[in-house]
mmCIF file of C-alpha atoms in Angstrom:
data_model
loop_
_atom_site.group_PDB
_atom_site.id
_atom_site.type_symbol
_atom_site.label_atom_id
_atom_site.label_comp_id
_atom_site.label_asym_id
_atom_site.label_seq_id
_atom_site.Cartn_x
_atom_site.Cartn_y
_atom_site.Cartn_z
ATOM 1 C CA UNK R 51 84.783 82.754 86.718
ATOM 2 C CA UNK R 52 88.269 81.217 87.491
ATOM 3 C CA UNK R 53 90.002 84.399 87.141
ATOM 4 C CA UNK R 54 87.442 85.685 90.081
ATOM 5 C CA UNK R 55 87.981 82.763 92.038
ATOM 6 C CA UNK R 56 91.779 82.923 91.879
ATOM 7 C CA UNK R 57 91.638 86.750 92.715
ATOM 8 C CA UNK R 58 89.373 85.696 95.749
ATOM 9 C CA UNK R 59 91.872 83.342 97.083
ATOM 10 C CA UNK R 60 94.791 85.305 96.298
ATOM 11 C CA UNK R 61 93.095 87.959 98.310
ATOM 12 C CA UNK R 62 92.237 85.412 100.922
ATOM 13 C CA UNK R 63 96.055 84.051 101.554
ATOM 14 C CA UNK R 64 97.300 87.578 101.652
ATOM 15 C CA UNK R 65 95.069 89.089 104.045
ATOM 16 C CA UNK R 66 92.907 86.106 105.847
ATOM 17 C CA UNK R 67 94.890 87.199 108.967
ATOM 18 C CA UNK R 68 93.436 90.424 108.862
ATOM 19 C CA UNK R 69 90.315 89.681 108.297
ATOM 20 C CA UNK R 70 90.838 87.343 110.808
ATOM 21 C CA UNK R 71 91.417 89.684 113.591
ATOM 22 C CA UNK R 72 88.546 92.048 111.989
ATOM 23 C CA UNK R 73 85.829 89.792 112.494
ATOM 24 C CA UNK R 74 86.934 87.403 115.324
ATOM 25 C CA UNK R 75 88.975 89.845 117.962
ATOM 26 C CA UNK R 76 86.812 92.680 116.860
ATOM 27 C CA UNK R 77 83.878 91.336 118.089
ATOM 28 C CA UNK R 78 85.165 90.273 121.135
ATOM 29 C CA UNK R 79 86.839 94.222 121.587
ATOM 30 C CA UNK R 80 83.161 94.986 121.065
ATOM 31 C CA UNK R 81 81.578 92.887 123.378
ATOM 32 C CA UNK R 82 84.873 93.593 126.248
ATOM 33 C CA UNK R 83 83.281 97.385 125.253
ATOM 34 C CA UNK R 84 79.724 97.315 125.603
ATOM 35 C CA UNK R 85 79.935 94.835 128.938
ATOM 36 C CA UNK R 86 81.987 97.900 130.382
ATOM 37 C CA UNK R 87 79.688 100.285 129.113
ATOM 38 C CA UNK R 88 77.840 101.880 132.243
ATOM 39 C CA UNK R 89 75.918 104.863 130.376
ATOM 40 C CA UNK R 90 74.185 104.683 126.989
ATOM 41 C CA UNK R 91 76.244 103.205 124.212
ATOM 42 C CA UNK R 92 77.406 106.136 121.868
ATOM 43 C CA UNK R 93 77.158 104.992 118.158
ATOM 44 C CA UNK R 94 81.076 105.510 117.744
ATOM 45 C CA UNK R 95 81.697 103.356 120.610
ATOM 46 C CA UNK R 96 80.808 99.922 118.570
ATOM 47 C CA UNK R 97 83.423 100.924 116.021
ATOM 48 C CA UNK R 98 86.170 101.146 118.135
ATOM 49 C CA UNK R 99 86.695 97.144 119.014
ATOM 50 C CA UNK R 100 86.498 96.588 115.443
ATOM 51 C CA UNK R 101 88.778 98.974 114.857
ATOM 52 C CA UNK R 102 91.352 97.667 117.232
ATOM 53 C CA UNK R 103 90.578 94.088 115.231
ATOM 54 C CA UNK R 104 91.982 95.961 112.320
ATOM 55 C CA UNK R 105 94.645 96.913 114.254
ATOM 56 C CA UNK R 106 95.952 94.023 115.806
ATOM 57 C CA UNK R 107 95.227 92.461 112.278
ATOM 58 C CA UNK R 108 97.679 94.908 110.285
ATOM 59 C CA UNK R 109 100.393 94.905 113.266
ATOM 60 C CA UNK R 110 100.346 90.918 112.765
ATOM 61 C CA UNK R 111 100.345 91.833 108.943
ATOM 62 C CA UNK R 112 103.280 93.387 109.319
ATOM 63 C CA UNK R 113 105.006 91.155 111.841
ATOM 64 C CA UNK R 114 104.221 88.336 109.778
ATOM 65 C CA UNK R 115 102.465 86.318 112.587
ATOM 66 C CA UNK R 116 100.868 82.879 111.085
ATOM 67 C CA UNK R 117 98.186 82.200 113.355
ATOM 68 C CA UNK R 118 96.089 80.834 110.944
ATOM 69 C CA UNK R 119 98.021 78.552 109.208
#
């Protein structure tokens, strides 16, 4: 159970920025995107803020932004 629990935080320290921008600017990509939305909401459209999330989160990966810390 430690070994898991180490692994989890590991995984956490190295990519908690990414998930970061998954969840929290995805969502808000994805709300930005439906509240612009005029016509019927196509099922790929609700993919696409969290896939800018992932985006910004790997570009900050990559930059190695610390927002979080």
């Amino acid at each position: 159970m430690e070994k898991i629990l180490e692994l989890f935080s590991n995984h956490l320290s190295n990519w908690g920025l990414v998930w970061f921008c998954l969840i929290f600017w995805g969502s808000i990509f994805n709300a930005i995107l439906i509240s612009l939305s005029f016509s019927e909401i196509s099922s790929y459209l609700t993919y696409v803020g969290y896939i800018a999330g992932l985006i910004l989160g790997l570009f900050a990966k990559s930059k190695k932004w610390n927002w979080l810390r």
